């Protein structure tokens, strides 16, 4: 490539405007930042016309020669709009083949999707042999005849898009099961079909990866046509250069790669603005974290630009149009403030937004001769430096008091959202960009400085033009032969090479993200996530000049957008009544169904119990999400699930127990088969003590809190589930349970039966102690896929009444109801206080801390993940820092003294806010959901609550088994957080009131 070919073009095709910019990166250090030309115009119905117009206009205004252009990078909302609007003309039907053997049968594809979207896209699915264990061993190999049989069905149904999803496929580098299955499909159905391998779309997390792969497959044909329509004007203008598409993390994909992975572009808009802002202030300044505030016509988007130049990403899961996925999205919060925000008085108080005139600003605003007061009008009236429309229409005509109130309210709105997004109490630089940035003040509380860079109105196009190249590796490796440091070095080297292969300049590539997550109960295994990024190597641009991305068999379909809307027109099919409406339940009026002192569980009950179980899990127990899907499936299939109070047990009743054991990381990838019932059925055959008449959960915390509902369902054991459990929370080991605390039997948990769901069952009729049962089961785990179902021999009704932590399903229900109510009533700021009310009020529970996670450390020892999370306070009431040590579950909340670095083992009793056996739970401040210890991430906004443990745990024996000494904190003493209040039974409260 000649030295003169150095210009980059960025185009952002938005719902309202198409922005363009031409940049000379060799001049980025100059005052004008190397910006040769820029253009903003309304988006055209055919985006190719808008792109051509933008580039042509810029070429003319700056006398640019097409031969000097090195690349064109485009940001677009086209693909995401097709999903949001359920547009059947753009979404193809999809078949899903799972390589999972018996696993995942209880959570079929699209199980958690909105009904209308599922009906539109999912046309066929099958579970066939295949899949890996976490250690790389086979669950089973793929069977060619099964795949061939499915291909015949797919062909008969006329489906052209197929997703292949294998258990643990992201770590499958040896068996290559997804790749081999794809080869068979292409052989049987021809090259014209699209086959999407889940491992190429997203990382670990079976359902979430599959969801992303299905959406990606559905949009492929439309994506190819759209990208071709982007390439067409580039070629017609004589630009012999590659066309790139920006993706969610602020980096680029070639047109060819984007045509294969369009889902990676779904949320590139906010990222482009943030990257553009970083470029405008120069590399010198963004060596520190900065807050980017993008003020548009209707909303203000706020995100944190990290010191590495990339946006902070959301936590583990993201959601689009009701579909849960697990790949990176920028963590952006929005408020209803923009240049078009309506200004009105309510009760004598001036209100700014959230309603807006949006794209109609040029005709509705006062300064343009309209009759609607907007934020732009008040800004022009308040500042002679801002000249928009006809200033004389507002200056001197709006009252000084109203202008002062507008400026105060706008400033307050921005300060609140900036404070919410900060990760430390220190002031942080704030960059104001976007077409509506003029409405923002020049200073903000919490900002070390407020910068409004020139050309900020086209920051999104600048971000597109200057986007980098990246690669990410998410894998599980053994630490047996290599140290973690050595493994990270190898993975980092591989990630850098992948970035170079994708087009990055070798010397510019750097590692921008590293995370290691040890897997509990999996010997010497750690999950590593490494991301590398670098600048595009324009000396190799000819390697990326776009070929025809369309494919034989692509139908002709529209690629137009409605220029007046942020999204495309929806499908004409009426789906109003199809989508789930369980979220619309009247929470205050709702009454659970109680018949003859039996609580018949509904989907609403289940939703609330699920939320409560994870909060009571105190960081452990694993997410109950996939188990909730299984229970919901039972209910939707017509099954019944009943819960009874332990008070109603007869002395002679036989109460069985069951649950899962293993690593939560395995649980998110290898979804359940029939291991729970396999264990129960085998126990019933081998144990001669009689069949269980009831079941009780082992622990209410986390996923196991719902296993009693699974086992007791009419389609399984068909017995009532007892409203209680053996822990009142989640503990890392089975012997940390109330039957062992009471010590009335020499051994409680033998006989015991363990099954892996894949045909392997272990029966242990006797043991020398409950601790030995635990040790033997843990040893067997590694040979049984690191995830098993466990069945315990029944105990009597009389023993259950004495031993059980009572009414914990009721407690979970109450906690979940309060979280749901806080969300519905927009009281999420007070959700922690609502949870405290649900557990018995301030004498039982307490809000211990509110803040942001600023540090996480983890290490694996004896199968358990040990570590600590450090949280920095927000606001005067919660200042300083708190650390929470954990062993799978949270152990304590300990205040850290200012300027003092106290090593573990040296903490003081007076600094303890709460400690086991009391419960310490970390809650997501954005939605009220629990955050498990594997999900702790830097920057998450959290609430920490403490709940006094049941009296079953506060005896000397209880504290010995479940208190500080049991976790190695011998230097700290247990002091009860408050007074335990026994949870009120839902049955007692609502009997006869339905």
mmCIF file of C-alpha atoms in Angstrom, residues 366-369 376-377 379-384 386-397:
data_model
loop_
_atom_site.group_PDB
_atom_site.id
_atom_site.type_symbol
_atom_site.label_atom_id
_atom_site.label_comp_id
_atom_site.label_asym_id
_atom_site.label_seq_id
_atom_site.Cartn_x
_atom_site.Cartn_y
_atom_site.Cartn_z
ATOM 1 C CA UNK A 366 -39.299 27.030 20.111
ATOM 2 C CA UNK A 367 -36.031 28.143 18.514
ATOM 3 C CA UNK A 368 -37.204 26.598 15.226
ATOM 4 C CA UNK A 369 -40.617 28.242 15.355
ATOM 5 C CA UNK A 376 -32.413 22.957 23.609
ATOM 6 C CA UNK A 377 -34.623 26.042 23.995
ATOM 7 C CA UNK A 379 -29.987 25.997 26.824
ATOM 8 C CA UNK A 380 -30.063 28.651 24.082
ATOM 9 C CA UNK A 381 -31.938 31.029 26.384
ATOM 10 C CA UNK A 382 -29.375 30.588 29.150
ATOM 11 C CA UNK A 383 -26.161 30.981 27.143
ATOM 12 C CA UNK A 384 -25.085 33.495 24.512
ATOM 13 C CA UNK A 386 -24.961 28.627 22.072
ATOM 14 C CA UNK A 387 -26.548 29.623 18.798
ATOM 15 C CA UNK A 388 -29.139 27.158 17.502
ATOM 16 C CA UNK A 389 -32.114 28.091 15.323
ATOM 17 C CA UNK A 390 -33.376 31.587 16.092
ATOM 18 C CA UNK A 391 -32.190 32.468 19.622
ATOM 19 C CA UNK A 392 -34.354 35.587 19.712
ATOM 20 C CA UNK A 393 -37.440 33.381 19.978
ATOM 21 C CA UNK A 394 -36.428 32.313 23.511
ATOM 22 C CA UNK A 395 -33.962 34.838 24.927
ATOM 23 C CA UNK A 396 -35.716 37.160 27.339
ATOM 24 C CA UNK A 397 -38.948 35.182 26.951
#
